[in-house]
mmCIF file of C-alpha atoms in Angstrom:
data_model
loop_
_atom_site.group_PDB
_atom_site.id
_atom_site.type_symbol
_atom_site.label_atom_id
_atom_site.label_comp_id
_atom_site.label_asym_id
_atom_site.label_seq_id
_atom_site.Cartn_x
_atom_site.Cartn_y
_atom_site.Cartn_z
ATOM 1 C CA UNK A 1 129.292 64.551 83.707
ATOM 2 C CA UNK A 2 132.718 66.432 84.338
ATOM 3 C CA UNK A 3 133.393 70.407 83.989
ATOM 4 C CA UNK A 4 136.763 70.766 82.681
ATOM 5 C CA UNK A 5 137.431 74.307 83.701
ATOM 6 C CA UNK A 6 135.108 77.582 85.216
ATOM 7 C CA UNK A 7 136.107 80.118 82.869
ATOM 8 C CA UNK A 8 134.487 83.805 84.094
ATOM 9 C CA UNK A 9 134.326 86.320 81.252
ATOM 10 C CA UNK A 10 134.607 89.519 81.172
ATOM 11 C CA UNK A 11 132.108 91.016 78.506
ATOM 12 C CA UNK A 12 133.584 95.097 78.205
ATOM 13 C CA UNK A 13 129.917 97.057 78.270
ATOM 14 C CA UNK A 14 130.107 99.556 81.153
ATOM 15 C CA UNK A 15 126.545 101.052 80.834
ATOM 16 C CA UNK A 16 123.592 99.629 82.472
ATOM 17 C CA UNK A 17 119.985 100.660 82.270
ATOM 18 C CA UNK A 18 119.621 101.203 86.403
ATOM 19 C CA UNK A 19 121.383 103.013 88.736
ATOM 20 C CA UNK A 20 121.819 101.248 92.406
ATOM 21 C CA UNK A 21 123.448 102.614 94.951
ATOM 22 C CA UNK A 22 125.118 99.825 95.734
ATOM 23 C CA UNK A 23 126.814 98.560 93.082
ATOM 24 C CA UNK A 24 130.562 98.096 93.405
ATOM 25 C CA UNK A 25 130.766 100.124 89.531
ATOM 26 C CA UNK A 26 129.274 103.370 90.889
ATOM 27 C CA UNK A 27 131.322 103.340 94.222
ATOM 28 C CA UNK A 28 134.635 103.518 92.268
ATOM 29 C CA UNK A 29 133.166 105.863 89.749
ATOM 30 C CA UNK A 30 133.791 103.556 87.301
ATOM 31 C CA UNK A 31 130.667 103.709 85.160
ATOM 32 C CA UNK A 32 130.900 104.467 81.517
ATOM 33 C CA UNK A 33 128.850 104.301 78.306
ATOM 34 C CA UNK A 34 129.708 101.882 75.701
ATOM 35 C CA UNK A 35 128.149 98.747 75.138
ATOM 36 C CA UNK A 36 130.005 95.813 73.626
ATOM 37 C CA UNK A 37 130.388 95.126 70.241
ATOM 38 C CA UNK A 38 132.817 92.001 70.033
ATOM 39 C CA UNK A 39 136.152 92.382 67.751
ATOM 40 C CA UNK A 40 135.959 88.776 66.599
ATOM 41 C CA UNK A 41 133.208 87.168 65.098
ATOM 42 C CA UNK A 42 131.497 84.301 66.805
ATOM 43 C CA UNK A 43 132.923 81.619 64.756
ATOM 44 C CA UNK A 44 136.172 82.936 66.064
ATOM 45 C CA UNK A 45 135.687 83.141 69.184
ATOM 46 C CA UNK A 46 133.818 79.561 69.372
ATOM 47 C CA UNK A 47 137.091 78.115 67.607
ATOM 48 C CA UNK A 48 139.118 79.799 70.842
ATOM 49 C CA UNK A 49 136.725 78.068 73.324
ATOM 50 C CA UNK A 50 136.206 75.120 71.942
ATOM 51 C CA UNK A 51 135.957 71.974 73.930
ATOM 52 C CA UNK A 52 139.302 69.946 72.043
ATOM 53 C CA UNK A 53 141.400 72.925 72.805
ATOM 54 C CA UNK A 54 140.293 73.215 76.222
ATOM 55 C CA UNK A 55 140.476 69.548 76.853
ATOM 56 C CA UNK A 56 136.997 68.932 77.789
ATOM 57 C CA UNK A 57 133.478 70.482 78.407
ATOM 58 C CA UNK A 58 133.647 73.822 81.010
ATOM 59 C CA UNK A 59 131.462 76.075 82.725
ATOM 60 C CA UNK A 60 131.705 79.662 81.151
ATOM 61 C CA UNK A 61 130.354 82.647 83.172
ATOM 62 C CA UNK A 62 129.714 85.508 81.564
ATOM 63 C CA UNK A 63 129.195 88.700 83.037
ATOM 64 C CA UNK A 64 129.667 92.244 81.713
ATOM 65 C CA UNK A 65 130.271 96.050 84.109
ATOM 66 C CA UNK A 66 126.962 96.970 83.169
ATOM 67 C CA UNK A 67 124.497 95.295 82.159
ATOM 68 C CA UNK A 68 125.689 92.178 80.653
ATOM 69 C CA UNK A 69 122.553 91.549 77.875
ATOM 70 C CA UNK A 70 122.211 94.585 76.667
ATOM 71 C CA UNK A 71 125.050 93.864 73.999
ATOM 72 C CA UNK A 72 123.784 92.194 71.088
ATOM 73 C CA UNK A 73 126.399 89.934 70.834
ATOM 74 C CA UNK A 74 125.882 88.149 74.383
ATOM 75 C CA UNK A 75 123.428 86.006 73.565
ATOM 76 C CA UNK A 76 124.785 84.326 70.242
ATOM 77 C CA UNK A 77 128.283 84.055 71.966
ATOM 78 C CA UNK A 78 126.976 82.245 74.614
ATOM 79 C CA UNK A 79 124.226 80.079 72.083
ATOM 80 C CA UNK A 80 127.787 79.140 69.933
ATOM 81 C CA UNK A 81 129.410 77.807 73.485
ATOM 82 C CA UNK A 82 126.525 75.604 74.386
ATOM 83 C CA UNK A 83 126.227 74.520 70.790
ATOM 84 C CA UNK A 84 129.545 73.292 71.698
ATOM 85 C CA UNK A 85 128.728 71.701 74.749
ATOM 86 C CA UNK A 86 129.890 74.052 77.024
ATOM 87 C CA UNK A 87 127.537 75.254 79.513
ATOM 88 C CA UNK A 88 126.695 79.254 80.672
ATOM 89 C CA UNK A 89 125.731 81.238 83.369
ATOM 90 C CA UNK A 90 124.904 84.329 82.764
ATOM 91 C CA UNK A 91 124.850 87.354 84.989
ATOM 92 C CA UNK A 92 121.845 89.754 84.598
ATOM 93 C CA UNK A 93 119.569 92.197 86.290
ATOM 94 C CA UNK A 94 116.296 90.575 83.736
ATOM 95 C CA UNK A 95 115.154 93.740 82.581
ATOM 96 C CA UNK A 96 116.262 93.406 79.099
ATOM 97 C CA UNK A 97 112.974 92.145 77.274
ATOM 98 C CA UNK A 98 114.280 91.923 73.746
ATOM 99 C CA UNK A 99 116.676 89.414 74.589
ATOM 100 C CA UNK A 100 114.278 87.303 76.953
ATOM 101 C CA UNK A 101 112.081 87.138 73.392
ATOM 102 C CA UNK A 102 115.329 86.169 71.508
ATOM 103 C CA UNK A 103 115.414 83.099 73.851
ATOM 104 C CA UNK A 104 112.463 81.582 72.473
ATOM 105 C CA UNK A 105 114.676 80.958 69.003
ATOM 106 C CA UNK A 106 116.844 78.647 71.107
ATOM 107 C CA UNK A 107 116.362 75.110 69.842
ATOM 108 C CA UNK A 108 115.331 72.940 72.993
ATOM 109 C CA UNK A 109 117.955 70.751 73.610
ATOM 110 C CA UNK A 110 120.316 74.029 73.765
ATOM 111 C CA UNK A 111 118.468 75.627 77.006
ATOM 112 C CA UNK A 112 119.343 72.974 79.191
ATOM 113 C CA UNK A 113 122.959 74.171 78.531
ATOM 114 C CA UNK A 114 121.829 77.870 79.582
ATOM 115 C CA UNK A 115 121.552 79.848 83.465
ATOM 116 C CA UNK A 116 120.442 82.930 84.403
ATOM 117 C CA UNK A 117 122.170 84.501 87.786
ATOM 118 C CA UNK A 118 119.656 87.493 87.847
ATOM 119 C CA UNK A 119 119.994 89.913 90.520
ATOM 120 C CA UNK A 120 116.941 91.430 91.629
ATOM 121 C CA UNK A 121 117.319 95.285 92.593
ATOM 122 C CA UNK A 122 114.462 95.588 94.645
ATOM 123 C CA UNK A 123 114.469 99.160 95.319
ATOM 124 C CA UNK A 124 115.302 100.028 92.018
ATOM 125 C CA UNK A 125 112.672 98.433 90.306
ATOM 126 C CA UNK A 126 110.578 99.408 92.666
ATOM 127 C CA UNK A 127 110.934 102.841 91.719
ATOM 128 C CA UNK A 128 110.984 102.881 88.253
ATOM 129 C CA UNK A 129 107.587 100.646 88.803
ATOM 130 C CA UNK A 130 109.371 97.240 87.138
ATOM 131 C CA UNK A 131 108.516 94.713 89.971
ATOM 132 C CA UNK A 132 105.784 93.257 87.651
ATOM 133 C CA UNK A 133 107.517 93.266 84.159
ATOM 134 C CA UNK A 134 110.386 91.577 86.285
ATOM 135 C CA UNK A 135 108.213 88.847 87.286
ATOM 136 C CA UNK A 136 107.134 88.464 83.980
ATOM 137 C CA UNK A 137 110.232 88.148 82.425
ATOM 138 C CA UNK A 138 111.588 85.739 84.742
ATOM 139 C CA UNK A 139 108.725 83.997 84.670
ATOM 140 C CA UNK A 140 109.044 83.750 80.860
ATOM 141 C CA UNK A 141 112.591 82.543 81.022
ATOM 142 C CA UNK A 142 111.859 79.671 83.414
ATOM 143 C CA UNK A 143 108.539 78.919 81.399
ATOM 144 C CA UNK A 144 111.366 78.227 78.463
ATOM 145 C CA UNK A 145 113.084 75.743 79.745
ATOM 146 C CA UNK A 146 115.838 77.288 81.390
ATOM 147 C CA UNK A 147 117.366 77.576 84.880
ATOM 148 C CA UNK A 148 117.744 80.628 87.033
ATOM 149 C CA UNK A 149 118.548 82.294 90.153
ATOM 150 C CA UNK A 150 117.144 85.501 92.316
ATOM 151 C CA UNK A 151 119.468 86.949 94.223
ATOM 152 C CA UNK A 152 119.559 89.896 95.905
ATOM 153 C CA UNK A 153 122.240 92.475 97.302
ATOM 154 C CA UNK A 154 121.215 93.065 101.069
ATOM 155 C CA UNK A 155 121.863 96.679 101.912
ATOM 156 C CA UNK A 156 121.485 98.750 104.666
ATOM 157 C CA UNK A 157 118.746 100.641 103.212
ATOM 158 C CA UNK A 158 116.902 97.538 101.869
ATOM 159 C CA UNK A 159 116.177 96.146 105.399
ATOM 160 C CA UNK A 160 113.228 98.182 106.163
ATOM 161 C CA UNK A 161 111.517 96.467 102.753
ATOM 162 C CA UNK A 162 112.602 92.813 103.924
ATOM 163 C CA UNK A 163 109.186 91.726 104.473
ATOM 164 C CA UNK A 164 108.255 93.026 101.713
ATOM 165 C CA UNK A 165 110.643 91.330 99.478
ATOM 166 C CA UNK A 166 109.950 87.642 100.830
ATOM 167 C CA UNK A 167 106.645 88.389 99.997
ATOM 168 C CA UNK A 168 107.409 89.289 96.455
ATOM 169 C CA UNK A 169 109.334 86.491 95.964
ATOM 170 C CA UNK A 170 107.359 83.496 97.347
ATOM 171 C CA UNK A 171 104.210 85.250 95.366
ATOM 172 C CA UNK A 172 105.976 85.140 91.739
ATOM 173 C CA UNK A 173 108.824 82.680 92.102
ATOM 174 C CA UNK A 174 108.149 80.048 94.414
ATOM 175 C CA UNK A 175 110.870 80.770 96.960
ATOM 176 C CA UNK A 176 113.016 83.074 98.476
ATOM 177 C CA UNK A 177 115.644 84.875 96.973
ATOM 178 C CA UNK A 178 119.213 84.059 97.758
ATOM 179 C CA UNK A 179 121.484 86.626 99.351
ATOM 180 C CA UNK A 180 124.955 87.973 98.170
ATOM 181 C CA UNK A 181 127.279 90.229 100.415
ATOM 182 C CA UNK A 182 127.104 94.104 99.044
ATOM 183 C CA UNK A 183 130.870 94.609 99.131
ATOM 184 C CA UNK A 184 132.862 97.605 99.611
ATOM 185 C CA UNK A 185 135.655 97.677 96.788
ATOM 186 C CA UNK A 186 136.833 100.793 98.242
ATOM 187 C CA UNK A 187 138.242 99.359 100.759
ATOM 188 C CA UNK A 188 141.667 97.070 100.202
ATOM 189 C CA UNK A 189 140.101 94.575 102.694
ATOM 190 C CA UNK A 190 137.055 94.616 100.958
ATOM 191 C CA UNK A 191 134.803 95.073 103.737
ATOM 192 C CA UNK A 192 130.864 94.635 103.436
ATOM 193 C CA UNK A 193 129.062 97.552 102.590
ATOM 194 C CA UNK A 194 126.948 98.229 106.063
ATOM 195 C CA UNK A 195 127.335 100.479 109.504
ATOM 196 C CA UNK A 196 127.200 97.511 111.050
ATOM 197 C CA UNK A 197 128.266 93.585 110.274
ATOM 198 C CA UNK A 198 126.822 92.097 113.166
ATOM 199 C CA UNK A 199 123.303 93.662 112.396
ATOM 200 C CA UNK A 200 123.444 93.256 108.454
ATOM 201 C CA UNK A 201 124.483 89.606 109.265
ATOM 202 C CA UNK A 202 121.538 88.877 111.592
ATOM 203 C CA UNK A 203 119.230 90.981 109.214
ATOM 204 C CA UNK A 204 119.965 88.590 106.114
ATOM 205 C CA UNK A 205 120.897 85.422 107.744
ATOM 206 C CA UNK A 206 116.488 84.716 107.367
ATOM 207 C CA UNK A 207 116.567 84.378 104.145
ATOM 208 C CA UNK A 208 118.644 80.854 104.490
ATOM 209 C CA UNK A 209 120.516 81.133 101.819
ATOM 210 C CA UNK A 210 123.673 78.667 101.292
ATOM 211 C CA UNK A 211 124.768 81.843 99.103
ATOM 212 C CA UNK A 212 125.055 84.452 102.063
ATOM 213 C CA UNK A 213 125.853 81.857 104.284
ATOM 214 C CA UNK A 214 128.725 80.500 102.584
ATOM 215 C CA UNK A 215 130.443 83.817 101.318
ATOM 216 C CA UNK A 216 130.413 84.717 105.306
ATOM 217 C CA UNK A 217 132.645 81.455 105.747
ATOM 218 C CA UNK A 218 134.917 83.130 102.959
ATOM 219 C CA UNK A 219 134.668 86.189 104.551
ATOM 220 C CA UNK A 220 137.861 87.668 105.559
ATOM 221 C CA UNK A 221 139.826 84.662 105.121
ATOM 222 C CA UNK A 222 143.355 85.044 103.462
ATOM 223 C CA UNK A 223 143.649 81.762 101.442
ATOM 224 C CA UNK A 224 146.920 80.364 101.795
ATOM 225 C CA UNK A 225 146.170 77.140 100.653
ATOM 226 C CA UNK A 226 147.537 75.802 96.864
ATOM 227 C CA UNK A 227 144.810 77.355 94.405
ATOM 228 C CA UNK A 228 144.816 76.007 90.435
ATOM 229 C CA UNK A 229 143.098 79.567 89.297
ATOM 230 C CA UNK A 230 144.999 79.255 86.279
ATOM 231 C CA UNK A 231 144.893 76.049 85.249
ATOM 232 C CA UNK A 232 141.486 74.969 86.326
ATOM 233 C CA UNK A 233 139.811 78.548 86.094
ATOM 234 C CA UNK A 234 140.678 81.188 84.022
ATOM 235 C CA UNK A 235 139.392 84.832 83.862
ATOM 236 C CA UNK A 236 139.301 85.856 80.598
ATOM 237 C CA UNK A 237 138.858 89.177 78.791
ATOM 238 C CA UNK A 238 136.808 88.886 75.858
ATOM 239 C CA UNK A 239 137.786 91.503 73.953
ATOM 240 C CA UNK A 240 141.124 91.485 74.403
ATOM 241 C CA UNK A 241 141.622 87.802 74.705
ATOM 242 C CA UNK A 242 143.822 87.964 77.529
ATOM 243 C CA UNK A 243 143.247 85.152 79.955
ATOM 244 C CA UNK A 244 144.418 86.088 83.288
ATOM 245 C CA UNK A 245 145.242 83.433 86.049
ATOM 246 C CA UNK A 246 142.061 85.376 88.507
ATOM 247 C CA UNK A 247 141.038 88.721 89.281
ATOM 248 C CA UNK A 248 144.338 89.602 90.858
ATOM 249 C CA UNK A 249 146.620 86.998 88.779
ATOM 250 C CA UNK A 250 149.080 88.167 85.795
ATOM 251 C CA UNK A 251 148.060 87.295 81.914
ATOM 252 C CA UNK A 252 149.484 83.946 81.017
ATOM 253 C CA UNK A 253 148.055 83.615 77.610
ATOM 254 C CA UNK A 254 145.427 84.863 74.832
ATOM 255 C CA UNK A 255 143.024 82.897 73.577
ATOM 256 C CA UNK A 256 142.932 84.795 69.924
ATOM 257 C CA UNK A 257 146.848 83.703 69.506
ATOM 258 C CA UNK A 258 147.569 80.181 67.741
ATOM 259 C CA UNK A 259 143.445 78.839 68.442
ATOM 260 C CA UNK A 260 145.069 75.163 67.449
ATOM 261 C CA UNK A 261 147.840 74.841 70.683
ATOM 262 C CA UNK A 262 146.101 74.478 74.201
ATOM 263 C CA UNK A 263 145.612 77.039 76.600
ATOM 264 C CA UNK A 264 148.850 77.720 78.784
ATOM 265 C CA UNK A 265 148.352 76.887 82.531
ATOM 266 C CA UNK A 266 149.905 78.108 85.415
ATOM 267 C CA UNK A 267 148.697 77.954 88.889
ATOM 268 C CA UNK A 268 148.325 81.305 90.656
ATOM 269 C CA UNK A 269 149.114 78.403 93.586
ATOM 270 C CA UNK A 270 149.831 80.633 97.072
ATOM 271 C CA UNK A 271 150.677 83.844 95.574
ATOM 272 C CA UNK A 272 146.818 85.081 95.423
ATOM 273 C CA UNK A 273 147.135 88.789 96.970
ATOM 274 C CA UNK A 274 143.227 89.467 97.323
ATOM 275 C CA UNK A 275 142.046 90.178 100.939
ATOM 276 C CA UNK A 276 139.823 86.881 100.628
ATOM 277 C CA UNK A 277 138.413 84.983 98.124
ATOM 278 C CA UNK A 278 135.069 87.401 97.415
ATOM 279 C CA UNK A 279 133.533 85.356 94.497
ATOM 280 C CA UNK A 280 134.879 82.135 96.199
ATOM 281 C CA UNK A 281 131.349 80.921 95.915
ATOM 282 C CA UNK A 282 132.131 80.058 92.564
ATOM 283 C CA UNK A 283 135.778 79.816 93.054
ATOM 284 C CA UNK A 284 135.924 77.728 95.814
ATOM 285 C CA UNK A 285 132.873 75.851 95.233
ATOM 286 C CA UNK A 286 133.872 74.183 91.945
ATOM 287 C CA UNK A 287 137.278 73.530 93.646
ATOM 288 C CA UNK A 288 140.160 75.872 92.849
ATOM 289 C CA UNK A 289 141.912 74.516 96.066
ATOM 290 C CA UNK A 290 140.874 70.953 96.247
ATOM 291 C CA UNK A 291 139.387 69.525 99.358
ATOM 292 C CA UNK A 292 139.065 72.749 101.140
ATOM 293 C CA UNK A 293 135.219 71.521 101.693
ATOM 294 C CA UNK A 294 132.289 69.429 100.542
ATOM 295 C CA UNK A 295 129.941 72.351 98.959
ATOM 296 C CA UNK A 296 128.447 72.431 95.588
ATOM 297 C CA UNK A 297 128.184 75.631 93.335
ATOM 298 C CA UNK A 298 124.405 74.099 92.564
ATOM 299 C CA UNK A 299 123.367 75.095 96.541
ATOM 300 C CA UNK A 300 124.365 78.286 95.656
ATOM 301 C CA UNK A 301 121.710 78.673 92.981
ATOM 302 C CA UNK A 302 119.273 76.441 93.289
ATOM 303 C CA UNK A 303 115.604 76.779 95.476
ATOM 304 C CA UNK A 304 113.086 74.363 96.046
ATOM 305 C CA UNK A 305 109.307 76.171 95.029
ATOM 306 C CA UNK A 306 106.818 76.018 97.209
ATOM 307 C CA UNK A 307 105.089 73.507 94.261
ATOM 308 C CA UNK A 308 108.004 71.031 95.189
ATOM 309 C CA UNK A 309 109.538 72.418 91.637
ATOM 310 C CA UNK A 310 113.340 73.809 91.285
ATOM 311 C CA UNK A 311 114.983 76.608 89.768
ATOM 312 C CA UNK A 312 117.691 74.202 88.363
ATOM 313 C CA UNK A 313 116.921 71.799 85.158
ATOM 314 C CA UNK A 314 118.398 68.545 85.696
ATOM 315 C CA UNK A 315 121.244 68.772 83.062
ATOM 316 C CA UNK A 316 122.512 72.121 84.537
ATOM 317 C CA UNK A 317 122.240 70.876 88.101
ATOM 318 C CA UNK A 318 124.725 67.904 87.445
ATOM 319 C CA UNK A 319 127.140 70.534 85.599
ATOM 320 C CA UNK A 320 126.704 72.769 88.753
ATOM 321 C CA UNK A 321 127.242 69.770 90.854
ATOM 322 C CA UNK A 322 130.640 69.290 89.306
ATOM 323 C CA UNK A 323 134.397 69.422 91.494
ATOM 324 C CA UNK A 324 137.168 69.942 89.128
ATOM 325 C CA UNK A 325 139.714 67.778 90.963
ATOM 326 C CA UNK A 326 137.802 65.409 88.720
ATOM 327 C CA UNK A 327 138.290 66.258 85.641
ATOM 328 C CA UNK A 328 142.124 67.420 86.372
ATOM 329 C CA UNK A 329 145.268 66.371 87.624
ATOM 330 C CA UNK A 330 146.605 67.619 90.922
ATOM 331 C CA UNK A 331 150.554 68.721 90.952
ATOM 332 C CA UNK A 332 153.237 67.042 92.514
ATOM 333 C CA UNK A 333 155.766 68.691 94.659
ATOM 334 C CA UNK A 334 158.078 69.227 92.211
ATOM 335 C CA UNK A 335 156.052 70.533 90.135
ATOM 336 C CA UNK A 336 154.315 72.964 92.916
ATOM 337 C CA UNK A 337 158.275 74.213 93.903
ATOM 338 C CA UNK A 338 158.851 74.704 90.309
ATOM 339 C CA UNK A 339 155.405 76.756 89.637
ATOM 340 C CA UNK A 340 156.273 78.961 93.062
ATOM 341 C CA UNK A 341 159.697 79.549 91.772
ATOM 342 C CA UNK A 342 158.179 80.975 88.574
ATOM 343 C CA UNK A 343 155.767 83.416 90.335
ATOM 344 C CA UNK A 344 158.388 84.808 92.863
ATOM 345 C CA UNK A 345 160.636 85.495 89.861
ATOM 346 C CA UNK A 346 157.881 87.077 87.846
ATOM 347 C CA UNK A 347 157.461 89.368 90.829
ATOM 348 C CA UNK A 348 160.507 90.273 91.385
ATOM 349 C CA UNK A 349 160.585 91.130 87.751
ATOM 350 C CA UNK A 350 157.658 93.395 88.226
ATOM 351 C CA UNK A 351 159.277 95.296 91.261
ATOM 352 C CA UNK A 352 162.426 95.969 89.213
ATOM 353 C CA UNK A 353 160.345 97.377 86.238
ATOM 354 C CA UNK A 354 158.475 99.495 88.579
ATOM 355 C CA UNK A 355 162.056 100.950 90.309
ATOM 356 C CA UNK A 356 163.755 101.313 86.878
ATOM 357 C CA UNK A 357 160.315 103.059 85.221
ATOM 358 C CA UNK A 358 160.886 105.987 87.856
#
């Protein structure tokens, strides 16, 4: 199996149904309180995405400012992509029970196509007294047929239930939960969100998780190599349609204008202005900048139970096991000079807007 492209989706509902103190939404006081309702119908949006217009079959990540399932249209957006033969990770705190019970509708062959990143808020649902429906409904998902993930945001304030939470975690799923880095977006370098690195570091580092461990490689490292966030990744706006080279790339297309022509690609290349790569675990794991290492976006994810059982199904595993530097071509030189050229004029463009808008 190949994965074309990682495509990460932005699905516009800014509500969510917990409040953490944590979350990167809250810090920048950017919470609101619509939920999505999608301006194109399915079909539409299918004919966008579909496989012949983005030359092959790709990984789709889809992952909303609040909570992501608590729009109805989630769920039959992504059920239309892996109809397709796309495959979908979705990102989700697994509190939202009427979707978990639209799952069982999926036809079988379907759910292999389908991933559930859930992040576990452990001192949220511990206070609103969830821990157990949580369980449940994670439990219910897996008992489907589909794959998942528990992660967890180490904080500070979380480290005096650490104990707690292994427990919880080996009791109802098997395994530990992996760790992510609670970031502070702040902060222009974005920092990690702690009094203290060294001691958050040592703190988390028990949980052995290829997750925590890996984004703390990516930590703080400007990436200078050549990255194809662009043309092998997109981030795309559903809503609008605007795809967007990465988080801090320019729009180079829309996927709602001329659905028959491909997708334009141009490599963001060495012009990436982020501090470091902060969701390089996907990123960087699938391949953006070829080479840069040997790790697989599946050892982010996956656990081995305690029952000898995984979190991964087999089909999603070998799409998570994927490097796109096989499925596309590399640039030559040329071609790389020509692509930089492009980008420094398109900044240079930007500055002069900027001076004559004053």
């Amino acid at each position: 199996m190949r994965i074309k492209k990682f495509i990460d989706v932005f699905i516009p509902t800014t509500v969510c149904n917990l409040r953490c103190h944590y979350c990167y939404i809250s810090l920048l006081k950017n919470r609101g309180t619509s939920v999505a309702r999608f301006t194109h119908t399915i079909q539409e949006i299918a004919a966008a995405l579909s496989p012949k217009r983005l030359g092959g079959i790709c990984m789709f990540n889809l992952c909303a400012g609040g909570e992501t399932l608590l729009s109805d249209d989630v769920l039959p957006f992504a059920k239309a992509l892996c109809e397709n033969g796309h495959f979908v990770m979705i990102v989700t705190n697994g509190t939202v029970e009427k979707r978990i019970s639209e799952l069982e509708t999926w036809e079988t062959e379907l759910r292999s196509h389908l991933f559930f990143k859930i992040s576990l808020h452990y001192q949220e649902m511990r206070r609103l007294e969830l821990l157990e429906k949580f369980s449940e409904n994670i439990n219910r998902i897996r008992a489907l047929g589909y794959s998942f993930t528990i992660e967890v945001t180490p904080t500070d304030e979380l480290v005096p239930y650490k104990e707690e939470l292994k427990k919880y975690c080996l009791d109802h799923f098997g395994a530990l939960c992996h760790c992510t880095i609670a970031r502070d977006d702040r902060r222009k370098g974005i920092d990690i969100l702690t009094k203290s690195e060294a001691e958050y570091i040592k703190e988390w580092k028990e949980f052995s998780s290829d997750l925590f461990e890996y984004k703390l490689r990516l930590y703080k490292q400007k990436r200078r190599e050549y990255c194809y966030a662009g043309a092998w990744s997109y981030y795309l706006n559903i809503e609008t349609g605007e795809l967007k080279q990465c988080y801090c790339g320019r729009v180079i297309d829309n996927i709602y204008t001329d659905v028959k022509r491909p997708l334009k690609e141009v490599p963001i290349g060495r012009h990436c202005s982020l501090a470091y790569c902060y969701n390089g675990h996907a990123f960087m794991a699938y391949g953006c900048i070829p080479y840069l290492d040997n790790i697989l976006y599946l050892q982010m994810r996956d656990r081995v139970t305690t029952d000898g059982k995984n979190w991964i199904v087999p089909e999603m595993k070998e799409a998570m096991s994927c490097k796109l530097i096989n499925s596309n071509r590399e640039y030559t030189k040329r071609e790389k000079v020509v692509n930089e050229m492009d980008l420094f004029l398109y900044r240079c463009l930007q500055v002069l807007h900027k001076v004559r808008s004053r």
